[in-house]
């Protein structure tokens, strides 16, 4: 019997796929190793969104080869391999198996073929493992809160983004599969769910079973709303262009959908948004933000923003800072632009922002966002939050969960309350975390 260790990088979709891969391997008789240096097989589930992530991955491969077991097999799968193709073997000779984004669920079959001198390369997209089987066997990171895949791929081709090249075009899972998975997990004791897709708001354009029924994201939310036993429902990621009035209506009337939304703005400048091929203006973005704030008092937003995209002027930069101040994002994931080959922006040679200026703009924005995040968090002190305690904190001594505004809430000790929903009086806060005590039942 061989053991394995899986190292995951990147987004929540990668987290879910890693959970499924683990479950499938265990079902095939593999055991999970304690770490990568005491394993017969190391699997790296990769992310290509940012260049720094890619560099970390291959630095890790060298470290494992140096300190790992003799005869160790290394398999690399996911977005980096899909983009790099066969050249990945030339750059990094320490890899034994290379799989793409669409066939990683077949990892056990490829491992059974490995071990000879010939290395394995397969970047194809099929045949895929049955979605229901993968969901059934997944080794999930929590016993109470779960990710649910509702679609794959992306059709947007934002000028800076590698995802459509790494994951292909949009394909939605049929609603019955999504609904059945949620019901199955409720029967196992799960109470909180996060729907995943590169752009959940465009759910229903094309289904994996070949059908093209008129069933959109707000329809799916409405059907999930009917399922008994759900404490809270979240979804990511939402494209601002495709966030519909119907979806906002469902969110406003729902008893389970969280009062928070990750809505990537990417820039506060209409000119830069057009160059990015984002498909909306700032006034359109703000219209949806204000509608949600009006319909759901206290609604919270998080976002992604890129600084130093080619052509970004000081005026464009100031527009972005103004957007941050106006929306007052609870949290923001801020990055300086880095070119990704194969994307539309990779060929731009005019209006480039030098690295020193990009870094300066980013660091200034980070300081502004830190101040906003802290002020927003402190505003929750004294409030009562309804929380599902789904895990332990990083130190493993306290229970942790997320409130409706997607804030981490920690209560000291009370291990017996793990998996329960409780009211918490918030007593103190930092930029990302709320600390409180349980209120009497």
CSV table of C-alpha atoms in Angstrom, one decimal:
chain,number,residue,atom,x,y,z
A,1,UNK,CA,0.0,0.0,0.0
A,2,UNK,CA,1.4,3.4,-1.0
A,3,UNK,CA,0.7,6.7,0.8
A,4,UNK,CA,0.4,10.1,-0.7
A,5,UNK,CA,0.6,13.8,0.2
A,6,UNK,CA,-1.3,16.4,-1.7
A,7,UNK,CA,-0.1,20.0,-1.8
A,8,UNK,CA,-2.7,22.5,-2.9
A,9,UNK,CA,-2.3,26.0,-4.3
A,10,UNK,CA,-4.8,28.6,-5.3
A,11,UNK,CA,-8.5,29.3,-5.3
A,12,UNK,CA,-11.4,27.7,-3.5
A,13,UNK,CA,-12.1,25.6,-6.6
A,14,UNK,CA,-8.6,24.0,-6.2
A,15,UNK,CA,-9.4,23.4,-2.5
A,16,UNK,CA,-12.5,21.5,-3.4
A,17,UNK,CA,-10.8,19.5,-6.2
A,18,UNK,CA,-8.0,18.6,-3.8
A,19,UNK,CA,-10.6,17.3,-1.4
A,20,UNK,CA,-12.1,15.1,-4.2
A,21,UNK,CA,-8.7,13.8,-5.3
A,22,UNK,CA,-7.9,12.8,-1.7
A,23,UNK,CA,-11.2,10.9,-1.4
A,24,UNK,CA,-10.7,9.1,-4.7
A,25,UNK,CA,-7.2,8.0,-3.8
A,26,UNK,CA,-8.3,6.8,-0.4
A,27,UNK,CA,-11.1,4.8,-2.1
A,28,UNK,CA,-8.4,3.2,-4.3
A,29,UNK,CA,-6.5,2.0,-1.2
A,30,UNK,CA,-4.0,4.8,-0.7
A,31,UNK,CA,-3.3,6.3,2.7
A,32,UNK,CA,-2.6,10.0,3.4
A,33,UNK,CA,1.0,10.6,4.5
A,34,UNK,CA,1.9,13.0,7.4
A,35,UNK,CA,4.0,15.3,5.1
A,36,UNK,CA,5.6,15.5,1.7
A,37,UNK,CA,9.0,14.1,2.9
A,38,UNK,CA,7.5,10.8,4.2
A,39,UNK,CA,5.4,10.0,1.2
A,40,UNK,CA,5.6,7.6,-1.7
A,41,UNK,CA,3.6,10.0,-3.9
A,42,UNK,CA,3.5,13.8,-3.8
A,43,UNK,CA,0.7,15.5,-5.8
A,44,UNK,CA,0.8,19.2,-6.5
A,45,UNK,CA,-2.5,20.8,-7.5
A,46,UNK,CA,-1.4,24.1,-9.1
A,47,UNK,CA,-2.6,27.6,-9.7
A,48,UNK,CA,-1.4,29.8,-12.6
A,49,UNK,CA,-3.2,33.0,-11.8
A,50,UNK,CA,-0.1,34.7,-10.5
A,51,UNK,CA,3.5,34.3,-11.5
A,52,UNK,CA,4.7,34.2,-7.8
A,53,UNK,CA,2.5,31.2,-7.2
A,54,UNK,CA,4.1,29.4,-10.1
A,55,UNK,CA,7.6,30.1,-8.9
A,56,UNK,CA,6.7,28.7,-5.4
A,57,UNK,CA,5.4,25.5,-6.9
A,58,UNK,CA,8.6,24.6,-8.7
A,59,UNK,CA,10.8,25.7,-5.9
A,60,UNK,CA,8.9,23.3,-3.7
A,61,UNK,CA,9.5,20.5,-6.3
A,62,UNK,CA,13.3,20.9,-5.9
A,63,UNK,CA,13.0,20.8,-2.1
A,64,UNK,CA,11.0,17.6,-2.2
A,65,UNK,CA,13.3,15.9,-4.6
A,66,UNK,CA,16.3,16.8,-2.3
A,67,UNK,CA,14.7,15.7,1.0
A,68,UNK,CA,12.0,13.2,0.0
A,69,UNK,CA,12.0,9.4,0.0
A,70,UNK,CA,14.1,7.5,-2.7
A,71,UNK,CA,11.8,6.4,-5.5
A,72,UNK,CA,9.3,9.2,-4.7
A,73,UNK,CA,6.8,9.9,-7.5
A,74,UNK,CA,5.9,13.6,-8.1
A,75,UNK,CA,2.7,14.4,-10.0
A,76,UNK,CA,1.8,17.9,-11.0
A,77,UNK,CA,-1.7,18.8,-12.2
A,78,UNK,CA,-4.0,21.8,-12.7
A,79,UNK,CA,-3.7,25.2,-14.3
A,80,UNK,CA,0.1,25.6,-14.5
A,81,UNK,CA,0.4,22.4,-16.4
A,82,UNK,CA,-2.5,23.2,-18.7
A,83,UNK,CA,-0.8,26.5,-19.7
A,84,UNK,CA,2.8,25.2,-19.8
A,85,UNK,CA,2.2,22.0,-21.7
A,86,UNK,CA,5.0,19.6,-22.5
A,87,UNK,CA,7.7,22.2,-21.9
A,88,UNK,CA,7.1,21.7,-18.2
A,89,UNK,CA,9.2,18.5,-18.4
A,90,UNK,CA,12.1,20.4,-19.9
A,91,UNK,CA,12.1,23.1,-17.3
A,92,UNK,CA,11.6,20.8,-14.3
A,93,UNK,CA,13.0,17.3,-14.8
A,94,UNK,CA,12.0,16.2,-11.3
A,95,UNK,CA,8.4,15.6,-12.4
A,96,UNK,CA,7.0,12.1,-13.2
A,97,UNK,CA,3.4,12.8,-14.1
A,98,UNK,CA,1.8,15.9,-15.6
A,99,UNK,CA,-2.0,16.2,-15.8
A,100,UNK,CA,-4.1,19.1,-17.0
A,101,UNK,CA,-7.1,20.8,-15.4
A,102,UNK,CA,-9.8,18.5,-16.7
A,103,UNK,CA,-8.4,15.1,-15.9
A,104,UNK,CA,-6.9,15.4,-12.4
A,105,UNK,CA,-9.8,13.3,-11.0
A,106,UNK,CA,-8.2,10.3,-12.8
A,107,UNK,CA,-5.0,10.6,-10.7
A,108,UNK,CA,-5.2,7.1,-9.3
A,109,UNK,CA,-5.3,5.5,-12.8
A,110,UNK,CA,-2.2,7.5,-13.8
A,111,UNK,CA,-0.3,6.6,-10.6
A,112,UNK,CA,-0.9,2.9,-11.3
A,113,UNK,CA,0.9,3.3,-14.7
A,114,UNK,CA,3.8,5.3,-13.2
A,115,UNK,CA,7.1,3.9,-12.0
A,116,UNK,CA,8.8,3.1,-15.3
A,117,UNK,CA,11.5,5.4,-16.8
A,118,UNK,CA,8.9,7.0,-19.1
A,119,UNK,CA,7.2,10.0,-17.7
A,120,UNK,CA,3.4,10.6,-18.2
A,121,UNK,CA,1.9,13.6,-19.9
A,122,UNK,CA,-1.8,14.0,-20.4
A,123,UNK,CA,-3.4,17.4,-20.8
A,124,UNK,CA,-6.7,16.1,-22.2
A,125,UNK,CA,-10.1,16.8,-20.7
A,126,UNK,CA,-11.6,13.4,-20.4
A,127,UNK,CA,-13.1,11.0,-19.8
A,128,UNK,CA,-13.9,12.7,-16.5
A,129,UNK,CA,-14.9,10.9,-13.3
A,130,UNK,CA,-18.6,11.0,-12.5
A,131,UNK,CA,-19.3,14.3,-10.6
A,132,UNK,CA,-21.6,12.6,-8.1
A,133,UNK,CA,-19.0,10.0,-7.3
A,134,UNK,CA,-16.3,12.6,-6.8
A,135,UNK,CA,-18.6,14.6,-4.5
A,136,UNK,CA,-19.6,11.4,-2.6
A,137,UNK,CA,-16.0,10.4,-1.9
A,138,UNK,CA,-14.5,13.8,-1.3
A,139,UNK,CA,-12.4,14.1,1.9
A,140,UNK,CA,-13.7,17.4,3.0
A,141,UNK,CA,-11.8,19.8,5.3
A,142,UNK,CA,-14.7,20.4,7.6
A,143,UNK,CA,-17.6,18.3,8.9
A,144,UNK,CA,-20.1,21.2,8.8
A,145,UNK,CA,-19.2,23.5,6.0
A,146,UNK,CA,-18.7,22.5,2.3
A,147,UNK,CA,-17.8,23.8,-1.1
A,148,UNK,CA,-20.2,22.9,-3.9
A,149,UNK,CA,-19.0,23.1,-7.5
A,150,UNK,CA,-21.8,24.4,-9.8
A,151,UNK,CA,-19.8,25.2,-13.0
A,152,UNK,CA,-16.3,25.0,-14.6
A,153,UNK,CA,-14.3,27.3,-16.8
A,154,UNK,CA,-14.8,30.9,-17.9
A,155,UNK,CA,-15.8,32.7,-21.2
A,156,UNK,CA,-14.9,36.2,-20.2
A,157,UNK,CA,-11.2,36.5,-21.4
A,158,UNK,CA,-10.3,39.5,-19.2
A,159,UNK,CA,-7.1,40.9,-20.6
A,160,UNK,CA,-5.0,40.0,-17.6
A,161,UNK,CA,-6.4,36.6,-16.8
A,162,UNK,CA,-5.1,33.1,-17.6
A,163,UNK,CA,-8.2,31.2,-16.3
A,164,UNK,CA,-10.0,30.7,-19.7
A,165,UNK,CA,-6.8,29.2,-21.1
A,166,UNK,CA,-6.2,27.1,-18.1
A,167,UNK,CA,-9.7,25.8,-17.4
A,168,UNK,CA,-11.5,26.2,-20.7
A,169,UNK,CA,-15.0,27.6,-21.4
A,170,UNK,CA,-17.9,27.7,-19.1
A,171,UNK,CA,-19.9,24.6,-18.5
A,172,UNK,CA,-22.6,24.4,-15.8
A,173,UNK,CA,-23.4,21.3,-13.8
A,174,UNK,CA,-27.1,20.3,-14.2
A,175,UNK,CA,-29.2,21.6,-11.3
A,176,UNK,CA,-30.2,18.1,-10.1
A,177,UNK,CA,-26.5,17.3,-9.4
A,178,UNK,CA,-26.0,20.4,-7.4
A,179,UNK,CA,-29.2,19.9,-5.4
A,180,UNK,CA,-28.6,16.2,-4.8
A,181,UNK,CA,-25.0,17.0,-3.5
A,182,UNK,CA,-26.3,19.5,-1.0
A,183,UNK,CA,-29.0,17.1,0.2
A,184,UNK,CA,-26.5,14.3,0.5
A,185,UNK,CA,-24.2,16.5,2.6
A,186,UNK,CA,-27.1,17.7,4.8
A,187,UNK,CA,-27.8,14.1,5.6
A,188,UNK,CA,-24.2,13.9,6.8
A,189,UNK,CA,-24.6,16.8,9.1
A,190,UNK,CA,-23.4,19.7,6.9
A,191,UNK,CA,-25.1,23.1,7.5
A,192,UNK,CA,-23.2,25.7,5.5
A,193,UNK,CA,-22.5,25.7,1.8
A,194,UNK,CA,-20.5,27.8,-0.7
A,195,UNK,CA,-21.3,27.5,-4.4
A,196,UNK,CA,-18.2,27.7,-6.6
A,197,UNK,CA,-17.6,28.8,-10.1
A,198,UNK,CA,-15.3,31.1,-12.0
A,199,UNK,CA,-18.4,33.3,-12.7
A,200,UNK,CA,-21.4,31.9,-10.8
A,201,UNK,CA,-23.6,34.7,-12.1
A,202,UNK,CA,-23.5,33.2,-15.6
A,203,UNK,CA,-24.6,29.8,-14.4
A,204,UNK,CA,-26.9,28.1,-16.9
A,205,UNK,CA,-25.5,29.2,-20.3
A,206,UNK,CA,-24.4,25.7,-21.2
A,207,UNK,CA,-24.9,22.5,-19.2
A,208,UNK,CA,-22.5,19.6,-18.9
A,209,UNK,CA,-25.2,17.1,-20.1
A,210,UNK,CA,-25.5,19.0,-23.4
A,211,UNK,CA,-28.9,20.6,-22.6
A,212,UNK,CA,-29.5,24.3,-22.9
A,213,UNK,CA,-32.5,24.8,-20.6
A,214,UNK,CA,-33.6,28.2,-19.4
A,215,UNK,CA,-32.3,27.8,-15.9
A,216,UNK,CA,-30.2,30.6,-14.5
A,217,UNK,CA,-28.3,31.3,-11.3
A,218,UNK,CA,-31.2,33.0,-9.5
A,219,UNK,CA,-33.3,29.9,-10.4
A,220,UNK,CA,-30.7,27.7,-8.8
A,221,UNK,CA,-30.6,29.9,-5.6
A,222,UNK,CA,-34.4,29.6,-5.5
A,223,UNK,CA,-34.3,25.8,-5.6
A,224,UNK,CA,-31.6,25.6,-3.0
A,225,UNK,CA,-33.7,27.9,-0.8
A,226,UNK,CA,-36.4,25.2,-0.6
A,227,UNK,CA,-34.0,22.6,0.8
A,228,UNK,CA,-34.5,22.1,4.6
A,229,UNK,CA,-31.5,22.0,6.9
A,230,UNK,CA,-29.3,24.8,5.4
A,231,UNK,CA,-28.0,27.4,7.9
A,232,UNK,CA,-26.2,29.6,5.5
A,233,UNK,CA,-25.4,29.8,1.8
A,234,UNK,CA,-22.6,31.7,0.1
A,235,UNK,CA,-21.3,31.8,-3.5
A,236,UNK,CA,-18.1,32.9,-5.3
A,237,UNK,CA,-17.0,34.4,-7.6
A,238,UNK,CA,-19.5,36.9,-9.0
A,239,UNK,CA,-18.7,38.9,-12.1
A,240,UNK,CA,-20.2,42.5,-11.7
A,241,UNK,CA,-21.5,42.5,-15.3
A,242,UNK,CA,-23.6,39.4,-14.8
A,243,UNK,CA,-25.0,40.1,-11.3
A,244,UNK,CA,-28.7,40.3,-12.3
A,245,UNK,CA,-31.6,42.1,-10.6
A,246,UNK,CA,-33.3,38.7,-10.2
A,247,UNK,CA,-30.3,37.4,-8.2
A,248,UNK,CA,-30.3,40.5,-6.0
A,249,UNK,CA,-34.1,40.0,-5.4
A,250,UNK,CA,-33.5,36.4,-4.3
A,251,UNK,CA,-30.6,37.5,-2.0
A,252,UNK,CA,-32.8,40.2,-0.4
A,253,UNK,CA,-35.7,37.9,0.3
A,254,UNK,CA,-33.6,34.9,1.4
A,255,UNK,CA,-33.4,33.5,4.9
A,256,UNK,CA,-30.2,31.7,4.3
A,257,UNK,CA,-28.0,33.6,1.8
A,258,UNK,CA,-25.1,35.5,3.6
A,259,UNK,CA,-25.2,39.3,3.7
A,260,UNK,CA,-21.9,39.6,2.0
A,261,UNK,CA,-20.5,39.3,-1.6
A,262,UNK,CA,-17.1,39.0,-3.2
A,263,UNK,CA,-17.5,41.4,-6.2
A,264,UNK,CA,-14.2,41.9,-8.0
A,265,UNK,CA,-13.9,45.5,-9.2
A,266,UNK,CA,-10.3,45.2,-10.5
A,267,UNK,CA,-10.1,49.0,-11.1
A,268,UNK,CA,-11.9,52.2,-10.3
A,269,UNK,CA,-11.3,53.7,-13.8
A,270,UNK,CA,-13.7,53.2,-16.7
A,271,UNK,CA,-10.8,53.5,-19.1
A,272,UNK,CA,-8.8,50.8,-17.4
A,273,UNK,CA,-11.9,48.5,-17.1
A,274,UNK,CA,-12.4,48.8,-20.8
A,275,UNK,CA,-8.8,47.9,-21.5
A,276,UNK,CA,-9.2,44.9,-19.1
A,277,UNK,CA,-12.3,43.8,-21.1
A,278,UNK,CA,-14.4,43.7,-17.9
A,279,UNK,CA,-17.6,44.7,-19.6
A,280,UNK,CA,-19.0,47.2,-17.1
A,281,UNK,CA,-18.5,50.8,-16.0
A,282,UNK,CA,-17.9,52.1,-12.5
A,283,UNK,CA,-21.4,53.6,-12.4
A,284,UNK,CA,-22.9,50.2,-13.3
A,285,UNK,CA,-20.8,48.6,-10.6
A,286,UNK,CA,-21.8,51.2,-8.0
A,287,UNK,CA,-25.5,50.9,-9.0
A,288,UNK,CA,-25.4,47.2,-8.0
A,289,UNK,CA,-23.5,47.9,-4.8
A,290,UNK,CA,-26.0,50.6,-3.7
A,291,UNK,CA,-28.9,48.4,-4.6
A,292,UNK,CA,-27.6,45.6,-2.3
A,293,UNK,CA,-26.9,48.0,0.5
A,294,UNK,CA,-30.4,49.5,0.2
A,295,UNK,CA,-32.2,46.1,0.0
A,296,UNK,CA,-30.0,44.5,2.7
A,297,UNK,CA,-29.0,47.0,5.4
A,298,UNK,CA,-25.4,46.4,6.6
A,299,UNK,CA,-24.5,44.4,3.5
A,300,UNK,CA,-20.7,43.8,3.2
A,301,UNK,CA,-18.4,43.6,0.2
A,302,UNK,CA,-15.0,42.2,-0.6
A,303,UNK,CA,-13.1,42.7,-3.8
A,304,UNK,CA,-10.1,42.1,-6.0
A,305,UNK,CA,-8.1,45.1,-7.4
A,306,UNK,CA,-5.0,45.2,-9.7
A,307,UNK,CA,-2.6,48.1,-9.6
A,308,UNK,CA,-0.3,49.1,-12.4
A,309,UNK,CA,-2.2,47.5,-15.4
A,310,UNK,CA,-0.7,48.8,-18.6
A,311,UNK,CA,-1.8,52.3,-19.3
A,312,UNK,CA,-2.9,53.1,-15.7
A,313,UNK,CA,-2.2,56.8,-15.0
A,314,UNK,CA,-2.1,58.6,-11.7
A,315,UNK,CA,-5.6,59.7,-12.4
A,316,UNK,CA,-6.8,56.1,-13.0
A,317,UNK,CA,-5.1,55.2,-9.8
A,318,UNK,CA,-6.9,57.9,-7.8
A,319,UNK,CA,-10.2,56.8,-9.3
A,320,UNK,CA,-9.5,53.3,-7.8
A,321,UNK,CA,-8.7,54.8,-4.4
A,322,UNK,CA,-11.9,56.8,-4.6
A,323,UNK,CA,-13.9,53.6,-5.3
A,324,UNK,CA,-12.3,51.9,-2.2
A,325,UNK,CA,-13.3,54.9,0.0
A,326,UNK,CA,-16.8,55.0,-1.4
A,327,UNK,CA,-17.7,51.3,-1.2
A,328,UNK,CA,-15.7,50.7,2.0
A,329,UNK,CA,-14.9,47.1,1.2
A,330,UNK,CA,-14.7,44.9,4.3
A,331,UNK,CA,-11.7,43.3,2.8
A,332,UNK,CA,-9.8,43.6,-0.5
A,333,UNK,CA,-7.3,41.4,-2.2
A,334,UNK,CA,-4.9,43.8,-3.8
A,335,UNK,CA,-2.2,43.0,-6.3
A,336,UNK,CA,0.3,44.6,-8.6
A,337,UNK,CA,-0.1,43.7,-12.2
A,338,UNK,CA,2.1,40.9,-13.5
A,339,UNK,CA,2.1,39.8,-17.1
A,340,UNK,CA,0.8,36.3,-17.8
A,341,UNK,CA,1.7,34.8,-21.1
A,342,UNK,CA,-1.1,33.9,-23.5
A,343,UNK,CA,-3.4,36.7,-22.1
A,344,UNK,CA,-4.4,39.6,-24.2
A,345,UNK,CA,-2.5,42.1,-22.1
A,346,UNK,CA,0.8,40.1,-22.5
A,347,UNK,CA,1.5,41.8,-25.8
A,348,UNK,CA,1.0,45.4,-24.6
A,349,UNK,CA,4.1,47.5,-24.9
A,350,UNK,CA,2.8,51.0,-24.5
A,351,UNK,CA,1.9,52.7,-21.3
A,352,UNK,CA,3.7,50.2,-19.1
A,353,UNK,CA,3.9,51.1,-15.4
A,354,UNK,CA,7.4,50.5,-14.0
A,355,UNK,CA,7.7,48.0,-11.1
A,356,UNK,CA,8.7,50.7,-8.5
A,357,UNK,CA,5.6,52.7,-9.3
A,358,UNK,CA,3.3,49.6,-9.2
A,359,UNK,CA,4.7,48.7,-5.8
A,360,UNK,CA,4.3,52.2,-4.5
A,361,UNK,CA,0.6,52.4,-5.6
A,362,UNK,CA,0.0,48.9,-4.2
A,363,UNK,CA,1.5,49.6,-0.8
A,364,UNK,CA,-0.4,52.9,-0.4
A,365,UNK,CA,-3.6,51.2,-1.3
A,366,UNK,CA,-2.9,48.4,1.2
A,367,UNK,CA,-2.5,51.0,4.0
A,368,UNK,CA,-5.8,52.6,3.0
A,369,UNK,CA,-7.6,49.3,3.0
A,370,UNK,CA,-6.1,48.3,6.3
A,371,UNK,CA,-7.7,51.4,7.9
A,372,UNK,CA,-11.0,50.8,6.2
A,373,UNK,CA,-11.1,47.1,7.2
A,374,UNK,CA,-10.3,47.9,10.9
A,375,UNK,CA,-12.9,50.6,11.0
A,376,UNK,CA,-15.5,48.3,9.5
A,377,UNK,CA,-14.6,45.5,11.9
A,378,UNK,CA,-14.7,47.7,15.0
A,379,UNK,CA,-18.2,48.7,14.0
A,380,UNK,CA,-19.3,45.1,14.8
A,381,UNK,CA,-18.2,45.4,18.5
A,382,UNK,CA,-21.2,45.2,20.7
A,383,UNK,CA,-23.3,43.4,18.0
A,384,UNK,CA,-24.7,39.9,18.3
A,385,UNK,CA,-23.6,37.5,15.5
A,386,UNK,CA,-25.3,34.2,14.6
A,387,UNK,CA,-22.4,31.8,13.9
A,388,UNK,CA,-22.0,28.2,12.8
A,389,UNK,CA,-18.8,27.0,14.5
A,390,UNK,CA,-17.3,24.9,11.8
A,391,UNK,CA,-13.6,24.5,12.8
A,392,UNK,CA,-10.9,25.3,15.3
A,393,UNK,CA,-8.7,28.4,15.0
A,394,UNK,CA,-5.1,28.2,13.8
A,395,UNK,CA,-3.9,27.4,17.3
A,396,UNK,CA,-6.4,24.6,17.7
A,397,UNK,CA,-7.6,25.9,21.1
A,398,UNK,CA,-10.7,27.9,20.2
A,399,UNK,CA,-13.8,27.4,18.1
A,400,UNK,CA,-14.1,29.4,14.9
A,401,UNK,CA,-16.8,30.2,12.3
A,402,UNK,CA,-18.0,32.9,9.9
A,403,UNK,CA,-20.9,35.3,10.4
A,404,UNK,CA,-23.3,36.5,7.7
A,405,UNK,CA,-20.8,39.3,6.7
A,406,UNK,CA,-18.1,36.6,6.2
A,407,UNK,CA,-16.1,37.8,9.2
A,408,UNK,CA,-14.2,35.2,11.1
A,409,UNK,CA,-15.6,34.9,14.6
A,410,UNK,CA,-13.6,33.2,17.4
A,411,UNK,CA,-14.8,32.2,20.8
A,412,UNK,CA,-12.3,30.9,23.4
A,413,UNK,CA,-12.5,27.2,24.4
A,414,UNK,CA,-16.1,25.8,24.2
A,415,UNK,CA,-14.9,22.8,22.1
A,416,UNK,CA,-18.2,21.1,22.8
A,417,UNK,CA,-19.9,23.7,20.8
A,418,UNK,CA,-18.1,22.8,17.5
A,419,UNK,CA,-20.7,22.1,14.9
A,420,UNK,CA,-23.4,24.1,16.6
A,421,UNK,CA,-25.1,27.5,15.7
A,422,UNK,CA,-24.8,30.0,18.5
A,423,UNK,CA,-25.3,33.7,19.1
A,424,UNK,CA,-22.1,35.5,19.9
A,425,UNK,CA,-21.7,38.9,21.6
A,426,UNK,CA,-18.7,40.6,19.8
A,427,UNK,CA,-16.3,42.1,22.4
A,428,UNK,CA,-13.2,43.1,20.3
A,429,UNK,CA,-12.0,43.1,16.7
A,430,UNK,CA,-9.1,43.4,14.4
A,431,UNK,CA,-9.1,44.0,10.7
A,432,UNK,CA,-10.2,40.4,9.8
A,433,UNK,CA,-11.4,38.7,12.9
A,434,UNK,CA,-14.1,39.2,15.6
A,435,UNK,CA,-13.7,37.9,19.1
A,436,UNK,CA,-16.6,37.3,21.4
A,437,UNK,CA,-18.4,35.2,24.0
A,438,UNK,CA,-21.4,32.9,23.7
A,439,UNK,CA,-24.7,34.4,24.8
A,440,UNK,CA,-26.9,32.3,27.0
A,441,UNK,CA,-29.3,30.0,25.1
